[in-house]
mmCIF file of C-alpha atoms in Angstrom:
data_model
loop_
_atom_site.group_PDB
_atom_site.id
_atom_site.type_symbol
_atom_site.label_atom_id
_atom_site.label_comp_id
_atom_site.label_asym_id
_atom_site.label_seq_id
_atom_site.Cartn_x
_atom_site.Cartn_y
_atom_site.Cartn_z
ATOM 1 C CA MET A 1 -14.185 167.893 -113.664
ATOM 2 C CA ILE A 2 -12.212 167.801 -116.880
ATOM 3 C CA ASP A 3 -14.076 167.066 -120.097
ATOM 4 C CA GLU A 4 -13.216 163.875 -121.970
ATOM 5 C CA THR A 5 -11.758 165.640 -125.012
ATOM 6 C CA THR A 6 -9.309 167.527 -122.776
ATOM 7 C CA VAL A 7 -8.369 164.270 -121.046
ATOM 8 C CA GLN A 8 -7.755 162.712 -124.457
ATOM 9 C CA ALA A 9 -5.688 165.696 -125.610
ATOM 10 C CA LEU A 10 -3.560 165.617 -122.457
ATOM 11 C CA GLY A 11 -3.187 161.862 -122.883
ATOM 12 C CA LYS A 12 -2.026 162.240 -126.468
ATOM 13 C CA LEU A 13 0.463 164.933 -125.413
ATOM 14 C CA SER A 14 1.744 162.634 -122.655
ATOM 15 C CA GLU A 15 1.990 159.750 -125.119
ATOM 16 C CA ALA A 16 4.019 161.931 -127.474
ATOM 17 C CA LEU A 17 6.332 162.844 -124.596
ATOM 18 C CA GLU A 18 6.771 159.158 -123.782
ATOM 19 C CA THR A 19 7.738 158.544 -127.421
ATOM 20 C CA THR A 20 10.245 161.357 -127.158
ATOM 21 C CA GLU A 21 11.629 159.743 -123.996
ATOM 22 C CA ARG A 22 12.175 156.557 -125.979
ATOM 23 C CA ALA A 23 13.896 158.501 -128.770
ATOM 24 C CA ARG A 24 16.136 160.107 -126.143
ATOM 25 C CA GLY A 25 17.052 156.641 -124.865
ATOM 26 C CA HIS A 26 18.025 155.595 -128.375
ATOM 27 C CA LEU A 27 20.169 158.696 -128.646
ATOM 28 C CA TYR A 28 21.993 157.666 -125.462
ATOM 29 C CA GLU A 29 22.338 154.155 -126.852
ATOM 30 C CA MET A 30 23.849 155.552 -130.052
ATOM 31 C CA HIS A 31 26.232 157.608 -127.917
ATOM 32 C CA GLN A 32 27.391 154.579 -125.934
ATOM 33 C CA LEU A 33 27.672 152.268 -128.928
ATOM 34 C CA THR A 34 29.609 154.834 -130.935
ATOM 35 C CA GLY A 35 32.021 155.320 -128.039
ATOM 36 C CA THR A 36 32.463 151.573 -127.681
ATOM 37 C CA ALA A 37 33.171 151.216 -131.397
ATOM 38 C CA ASP A 38 35.715 154.030 -131.221
ATOM 39 C CA PHE A 39 37.648 152.209 -128.495
ATOM 40 C CA GLN A 40 37.360 148.908 -130.383
ATOM 41 C CA LEU A 41 39.118 150.592 -133.285
ATOM 42 C CA ASP A 42 42.209 150.930 -131.086
ATOM 43 C CA GLU A 43 42.470 147.155 -130.951
ATOM 44 C CA ALA A 44 41.828 146.838 -134.681
ATOM 45 C CA VAL A 45 44.653 149.307 -135.376
ATOM 46 C CA SER A 46 46.997 147.373 -133.119
ATOM 47 C CA LEU A 47 46.167 144.092 -134.840
ATOM 48 C CA PHE A 48 46.525 145.564 -138.331
ATOM 49 C CA MET A 49 49.908 146.976 -137.322
ATOM 50 C CA GLN A 50 51.011 143.573 -135.955
ATOM 51 C CA ALA A 51 49.896 141.941 -139.189
ATOM 52 C CA GLY A 52 51.916 144.435 -141.223
ATOM 53 C CA HIS A 53 48.961 146.328 -142.690
ATOM 54 C CA THR A 54 50.255 149.736 -141.749
ATOM 55 C CA GLU A 55 48.331 151.637 -144.417
ATOM 56 C CA ILE A 56 44.981 150.346 -143.193
ATOM 57 C CA ALA A 57 45.905 150.950 -139.551
ATOM 58 C CA GLU A 58 46.992 154.507 -140.304
ATOM 59 C CA ARG A 59 43.811 155.226 -142.238
ATOM 60 C CA ILE A 60 41.684 154.036 -139.304
ATOM 61 C CA GLN A 61 43.683 156.231 -136.936
ATOM 62 C CA ARG A 62 43.494 159.232 -139.246
ATOM 63 C CA ASP A 63 39.918 158.938 -140.521
ATOM 64 C CA LEU A 64 37.914 157.191 -137.794
ATOM 65 C CA ILE A 65 39.328 157.278 -134.273
ATOM 66 C CA GLY A 66 37.950 160.261 -132.404
ATOM 67 C CA ARG A 67 36.082 161.513 -135.459
ATOM 68 C CA ASP A 68 33.110 163.860 -135.072
ATOM 69 C CA VAL A 69 29.872 162.001 -135.872
ATOM 70 C CA VAL A 70 28.531 165.171 -137.474
ATOM 71 C CA PRO A 71 30.654 168.251 -138.186
ATOM 72 C CA ASP A 72 32.062 169.677 -134.944
ATOM 73 C CA HIS A 73 30.038 167.323 -132.718
ATOM 74 C CA TRP A 74 30.734 164.188 -130.798
ATOM 75 C CA THR A 75 27.717 162.189 -129.634
ATOM 76 C CA PHE A 76 27.721 163.739 -126.152
ATOM 77 C CA GLN A 77 27.268 167.145 -127.757
ATOM 78 C CA LEU A 78 24.265 165.901 -129.734
ATOM 79 C CA ILE A 79 22.727 164.667 -126.489
ATOM 80 C CA GLU A 80 23.393 167.954 -124.717
ATOM 81 C CA GLU A 81 21.811 169.974 -127.519
ATOM 82 C CA TYR A 82 18.818 167.623 -127.694
ATOM 83 C CA ASP A 83 18.344 167.706 -123.911
ATOM 84 C CA ASP A 84 18.720 171.469 -123.572
ATOM 85 C CA GLY A 85 16.669 172.312 -126.663
ATOM 86 C CA TYR A 86 13.905 170.134 -128.061
ATOM 87 C CA TYR A 87 13.559 167.790 -125.091
ATOM 88 C CA ALA A 88 13.468 170.567 -122.466
ATOM 89 C CA GLU A 89 10.883 172.503 -124.477
ATOM 90 C CA PHE A 90 8.736 169.390 -124.984
ATOM 91 C CA ARG A 91 8.749 168.616 -121.258
ATOM 92 C CA GLY A 92 7.918 172.218 -120.451
ATOM 93 C CA VAL A 93 4.959 172.334 -122.837
ATOM 94 C CA GLU A 94 3.573 169.064 -121.481
ATOM 95 C CA ARG A 95 4.021 170.164 -117.849
ATOM 96 C CA ASP A 96 2.442 173.580 -118.493
ATOM 97 C CA ALA A 97 -0.577 171.998 -120.194
ATOM 98 C CA ARG A 98 -1.092 169.615 -117.264
ATOM 99 C CA GLU A 99 -0.750 172.417 -114.717
ATOM 100 C CA LYS A 100 -3.167 174.676 -116.580
ATOM 101 C CA LEU A 101 -5.786 172.049 -117.409
ATOM 102 C CA ALA A 102 -5.460 169.277 -114.807
ATOM 103 C CA ASP A 103 -3.892 170.832 -111.699
ATOM 104 C CA GLY A 104 -0.630 169.120 -112.658
ATOM 105 C CA ARG A 105 -2.071 165.612 -112.496
ATOM 106 C CA ARG A 106 -0.551 163.074 -114.848
ATOM 107 C CA HIS A 107 -2.005 160.036 -116.608
ATOM 108 C CA LEU A 108 -5.655 160.968 -116.137
ATOM 109 C CA HIS A 109 -6.874 158.392 -118.626
ATOM 110 C CA GLU A 110 -4.785 155.647 -117.050
ATOM 111 C CA ALA A 111 -5.988 156.574 -113.545
ATOM 112 C CA LYS A 112 -9.577 156.357 -114.758
ATOM 113 C CA LEU A 113 -8.847 153.032 -116.468
ATOM 114 C CA LYS A 114 -7.222 151.653 -113.325
ATOM 115 C CA LYS A 115 -10.247 152.605 -111.252
ATOM 116 C CA SER A 116 -12.676 150.996 -113.704
ATOM 117 C CA ARG A 117 -10.647 147.795 -114.058
ATOM 118 C CA GLN A 118 -10.061 147.317 -110.354
ATOM 119 C CA GLY A 119 -13.675 148.041 -109.481
#
């Protein structure tokens, strides 16, 4: 039997991991939206060129299309570093704590809540 404080601590760690999962999803969303915007710039350049606004079109091509979102990184590289670094470590810590303290079981509080609410 696991004491209630340990269950709460594991639950809070799991909750933090779930928050990190949501942050990771937003990172993927940023990646996809940034890529979409980059391709939309192609059409903007074409239209500016057709309208005779060559200077603006050339600036977009030179300064925006294909640009790194942070120095030396496209969005996919940010995701890879996040996944392989912080995210992997977070998952490992959470998994190790569950294995050590709860025989690997997940969502102990929720399982207890389900049992009490369903009778």
